XYZ file of C-alpha atoms in Angstrom:
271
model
C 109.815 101.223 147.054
C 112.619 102.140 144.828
C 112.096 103.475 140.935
C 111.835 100.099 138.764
C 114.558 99.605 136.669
C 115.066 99.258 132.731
C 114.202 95.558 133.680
C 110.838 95.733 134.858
C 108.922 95.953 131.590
C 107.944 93.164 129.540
C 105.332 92.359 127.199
C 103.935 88.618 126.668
C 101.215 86.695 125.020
C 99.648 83.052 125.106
C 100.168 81.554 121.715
C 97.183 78.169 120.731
C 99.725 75.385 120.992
C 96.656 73.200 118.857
C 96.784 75.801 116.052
C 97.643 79.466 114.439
C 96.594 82.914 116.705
C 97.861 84.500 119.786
C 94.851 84.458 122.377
C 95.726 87.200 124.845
C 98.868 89.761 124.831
C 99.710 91.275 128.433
C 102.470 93.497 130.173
C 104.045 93.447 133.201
C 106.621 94.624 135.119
C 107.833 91.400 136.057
C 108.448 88.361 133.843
C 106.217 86.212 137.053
C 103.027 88.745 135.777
C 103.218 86.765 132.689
C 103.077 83.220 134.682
C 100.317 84.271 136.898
C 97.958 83.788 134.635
C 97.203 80.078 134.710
C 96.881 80.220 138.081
C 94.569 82.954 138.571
C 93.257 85.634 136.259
C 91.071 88.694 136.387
C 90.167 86.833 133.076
C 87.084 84.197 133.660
C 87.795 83.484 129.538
C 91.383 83.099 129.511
C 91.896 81.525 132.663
C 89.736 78.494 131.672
C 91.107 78.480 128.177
C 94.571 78.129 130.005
C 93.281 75.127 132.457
C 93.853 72.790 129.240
C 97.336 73.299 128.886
C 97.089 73.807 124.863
C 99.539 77.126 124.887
C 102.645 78.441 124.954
C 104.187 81.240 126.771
C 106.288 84.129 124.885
C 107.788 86.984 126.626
C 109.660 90.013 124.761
C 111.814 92.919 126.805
C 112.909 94.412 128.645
C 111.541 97.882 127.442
C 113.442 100.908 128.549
C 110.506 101.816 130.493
C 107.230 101.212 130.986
C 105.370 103.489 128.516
C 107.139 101.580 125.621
C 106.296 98.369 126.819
C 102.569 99.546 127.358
C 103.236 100.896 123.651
C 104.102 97.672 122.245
C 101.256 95.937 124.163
C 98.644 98.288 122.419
C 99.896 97.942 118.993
C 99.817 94.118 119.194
C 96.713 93.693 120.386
C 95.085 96.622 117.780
C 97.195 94.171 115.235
C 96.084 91.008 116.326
C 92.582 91.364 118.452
C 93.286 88.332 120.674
C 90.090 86.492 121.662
C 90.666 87.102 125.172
C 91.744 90.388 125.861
C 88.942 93.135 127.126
C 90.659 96.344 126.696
C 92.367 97.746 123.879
C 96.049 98.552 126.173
C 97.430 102.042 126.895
C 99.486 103.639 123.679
C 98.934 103.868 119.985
C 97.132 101.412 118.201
C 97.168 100.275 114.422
C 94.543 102.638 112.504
C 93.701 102.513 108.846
C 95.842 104.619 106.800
C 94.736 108.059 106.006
C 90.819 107.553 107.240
C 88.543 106.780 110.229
C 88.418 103.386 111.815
C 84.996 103.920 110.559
C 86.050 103.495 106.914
C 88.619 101.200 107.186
C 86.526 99.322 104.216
C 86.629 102.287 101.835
C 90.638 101.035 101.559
C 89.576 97.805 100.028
C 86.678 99.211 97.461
C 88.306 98.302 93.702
C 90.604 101.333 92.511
C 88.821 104.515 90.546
C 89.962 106.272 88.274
C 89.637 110.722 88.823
C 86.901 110.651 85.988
C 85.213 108.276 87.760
C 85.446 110.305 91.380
C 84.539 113.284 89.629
C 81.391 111.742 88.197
C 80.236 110.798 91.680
C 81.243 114.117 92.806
C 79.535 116.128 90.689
C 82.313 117.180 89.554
C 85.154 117.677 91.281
C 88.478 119.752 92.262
C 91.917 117.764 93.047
C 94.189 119.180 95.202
C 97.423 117.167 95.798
C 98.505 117.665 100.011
C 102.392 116.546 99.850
C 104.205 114.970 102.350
C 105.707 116.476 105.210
C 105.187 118.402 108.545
C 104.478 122.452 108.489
C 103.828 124.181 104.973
C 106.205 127.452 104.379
C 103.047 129.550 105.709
C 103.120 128.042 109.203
C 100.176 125.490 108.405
C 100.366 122.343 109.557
C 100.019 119.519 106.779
C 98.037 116.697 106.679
C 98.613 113.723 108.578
C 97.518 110.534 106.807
C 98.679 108.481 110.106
C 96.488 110.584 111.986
C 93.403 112.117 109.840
C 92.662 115.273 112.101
C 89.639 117.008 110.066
C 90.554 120.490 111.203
C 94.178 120.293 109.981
C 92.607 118.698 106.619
C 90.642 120.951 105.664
C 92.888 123.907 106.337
C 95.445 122.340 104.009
C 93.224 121.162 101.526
C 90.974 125.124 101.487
C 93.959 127.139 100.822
C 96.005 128.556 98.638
C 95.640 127.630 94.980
C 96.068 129.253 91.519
C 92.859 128.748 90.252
C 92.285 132.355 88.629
C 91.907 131.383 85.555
C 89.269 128.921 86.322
C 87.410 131.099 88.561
C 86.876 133.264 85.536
C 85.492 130.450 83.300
C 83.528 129.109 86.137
C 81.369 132.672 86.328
C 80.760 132.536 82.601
C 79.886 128.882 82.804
C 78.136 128.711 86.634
C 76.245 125.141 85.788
C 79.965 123.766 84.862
C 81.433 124.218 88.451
C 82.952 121.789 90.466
C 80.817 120.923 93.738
C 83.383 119.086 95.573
C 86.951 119.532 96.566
C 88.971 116.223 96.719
C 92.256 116.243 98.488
C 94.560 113.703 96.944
C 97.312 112.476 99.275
C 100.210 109.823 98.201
C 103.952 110.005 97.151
C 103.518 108.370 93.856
C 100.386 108.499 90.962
C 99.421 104.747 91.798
C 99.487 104.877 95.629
C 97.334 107.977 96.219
C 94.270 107.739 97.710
C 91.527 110.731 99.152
C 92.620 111.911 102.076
C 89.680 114.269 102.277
C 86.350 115.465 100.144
C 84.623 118.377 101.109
C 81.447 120.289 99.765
C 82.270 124.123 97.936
C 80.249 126.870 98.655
C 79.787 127.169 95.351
C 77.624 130.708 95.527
C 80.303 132.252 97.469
C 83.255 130.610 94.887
C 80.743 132.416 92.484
C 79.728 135.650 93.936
C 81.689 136.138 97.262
C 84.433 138.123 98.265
C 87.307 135.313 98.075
C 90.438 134.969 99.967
C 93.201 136.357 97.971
C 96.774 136.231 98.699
C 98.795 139.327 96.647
C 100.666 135.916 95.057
C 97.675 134.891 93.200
C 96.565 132.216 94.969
C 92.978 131.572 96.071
C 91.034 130.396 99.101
C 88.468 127.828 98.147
C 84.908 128.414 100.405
C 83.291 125.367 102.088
C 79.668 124.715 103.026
C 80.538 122.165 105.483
C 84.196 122.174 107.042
C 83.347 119.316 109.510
C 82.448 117.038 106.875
C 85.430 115.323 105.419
C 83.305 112.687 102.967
C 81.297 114.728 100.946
C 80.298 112.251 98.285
C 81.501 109.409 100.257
C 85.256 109.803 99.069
C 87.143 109.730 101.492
C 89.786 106.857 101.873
C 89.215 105.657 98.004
C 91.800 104.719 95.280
C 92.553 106.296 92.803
C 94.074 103.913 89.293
C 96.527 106.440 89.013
C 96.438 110.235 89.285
C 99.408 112.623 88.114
C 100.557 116.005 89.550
C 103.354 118.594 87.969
C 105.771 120.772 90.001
C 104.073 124.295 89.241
C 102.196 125.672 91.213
C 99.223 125.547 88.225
C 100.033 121.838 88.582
C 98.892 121.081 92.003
C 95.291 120.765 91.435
C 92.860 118.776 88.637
C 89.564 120.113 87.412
C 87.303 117.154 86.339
C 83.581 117.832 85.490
C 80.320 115.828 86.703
C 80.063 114.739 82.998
C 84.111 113.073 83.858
C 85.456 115.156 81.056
C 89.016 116.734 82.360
C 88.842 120.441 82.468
C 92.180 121.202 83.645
C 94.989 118.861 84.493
C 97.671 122.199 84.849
C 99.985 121.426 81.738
C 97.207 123.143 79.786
C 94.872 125.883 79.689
C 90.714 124.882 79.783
C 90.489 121.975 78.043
C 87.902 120.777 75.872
C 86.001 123.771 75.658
C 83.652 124.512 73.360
């Protein structure tokens, strides 16, 4: 049998003729797989749905090859969930931005506001996680497309100028921040929490931190696995603003939702 040819991949789906929704998206490497259908299928479901004639037939392709096609496939039917197909196709699927399929709700929850967050945090440290592929130390960043926990939390740990606050924190222990939030989006009204993790707050406190010769701190974690300390993850914020400096890149809110820090000024509200 020879190779099969730019013209062997298709994707096609039965479309209710009575009403609105595609019932069942397929590929094949012939347009005939498409037709076979209504006269026999694997399908017990769609084959006796297709015995009353109510459909219609679409086709798309050819595909260059047959992993697109099977591509294609996948992402319709994770966009549409037809009544009759069984398995979910081969290729990527449609996933809820920047969480779990697991918290695909969170997305939907009425905006907050950082106060807000912080309150439910018990107080809480925002780190903004920008755009992009590798950082300039060779880390990988954060992929909201694809929320890998490992890569999260080693961009959301490491490496922030918070000297200044450590020092107030240690004279003011009961005032620390017991989550870290990282705060993903390209502009203040579209960001949302990529990640939330617990601190180590004895060890931010007492232990022998990470220090790059730069100034910039490592932030301890009692749980690195857990990416939803305080059940954050995936919610909105109202609107949440970040500056250019590097004293800039990170909010301190505390449990009481009084802003500590928002990196334009030194600690605010202090008494």
């Amino acid at each position: 049998m020879g190779e099969r040819g730019a013209s062997d991949s298709y994707v096609y789906l039965y479309r209710d003729a009575t009403g609105p929704g595609v019932r069942y998206v397929g590929f094949g490497h012939r347009p005939a797989r498409a037709l076979s259908h209504a006269a026999h299928s694997h399908n017990d479901d769609l084959e006796r749905w297709l015995s009353r004639g109510q459909y219609r037939l679409e086709i798309a392709g050819p595909y260059p090859d047959a992993r697109s096609g099977l591509a294609v496939e996948a992402a319709l039917i994770s966009a549409i969930r037809p009544q009759f197909n069984r398995s979910p196709g081969t290729g990527p699927t449609f996933v809820p931005m920047g969480v779990p399929p697991n918290l695909a709700d969170r997305v939907l929850e009425p905006r907050r506001s950082e106060e807000e967050l912080a309150r439910l945090a018990g107080g809480a440290l925002f780190v903004y996680l920008s755009d992009g592929t590798v950082m300039t130390d060779g880390r990988m960043k954060a992929n909201p497309a694809s929320p890998d926990t490992q890569v999260l939390v080693a961009a959301a740990e490491a490496w922030w100028q918070i000297g200044p606050l450590l020092d107030y924190w240690r004279s003011r222990p009961e005032q620390t921040p017991e989550t870290l939030v990282a705060v993903h989006g390209p502009a203040p009204r579209s960001r949302f929490v990529l990640g939330s993790f617990r601190i180590d707050v004895r060890r931010l406190l007492t232990g022998d931190l990470e220090r790059q010769a730069s100034g910039l701190w490592h932030i301890p974690l009692a749980d690195r696995d857990d990416a939803d300390a305080a059940a954050l993850r995936g919610r909105r914020f109202t609107e949440i603003r970040f500056g250019r400096g590097r004293r800039e890149y990170f909010h301190w809110v505390d449990g009481s939702g009084t802003t500590r820090w928002n990196g334009r000024d030194k600690i605010l509200h202090d008494e």
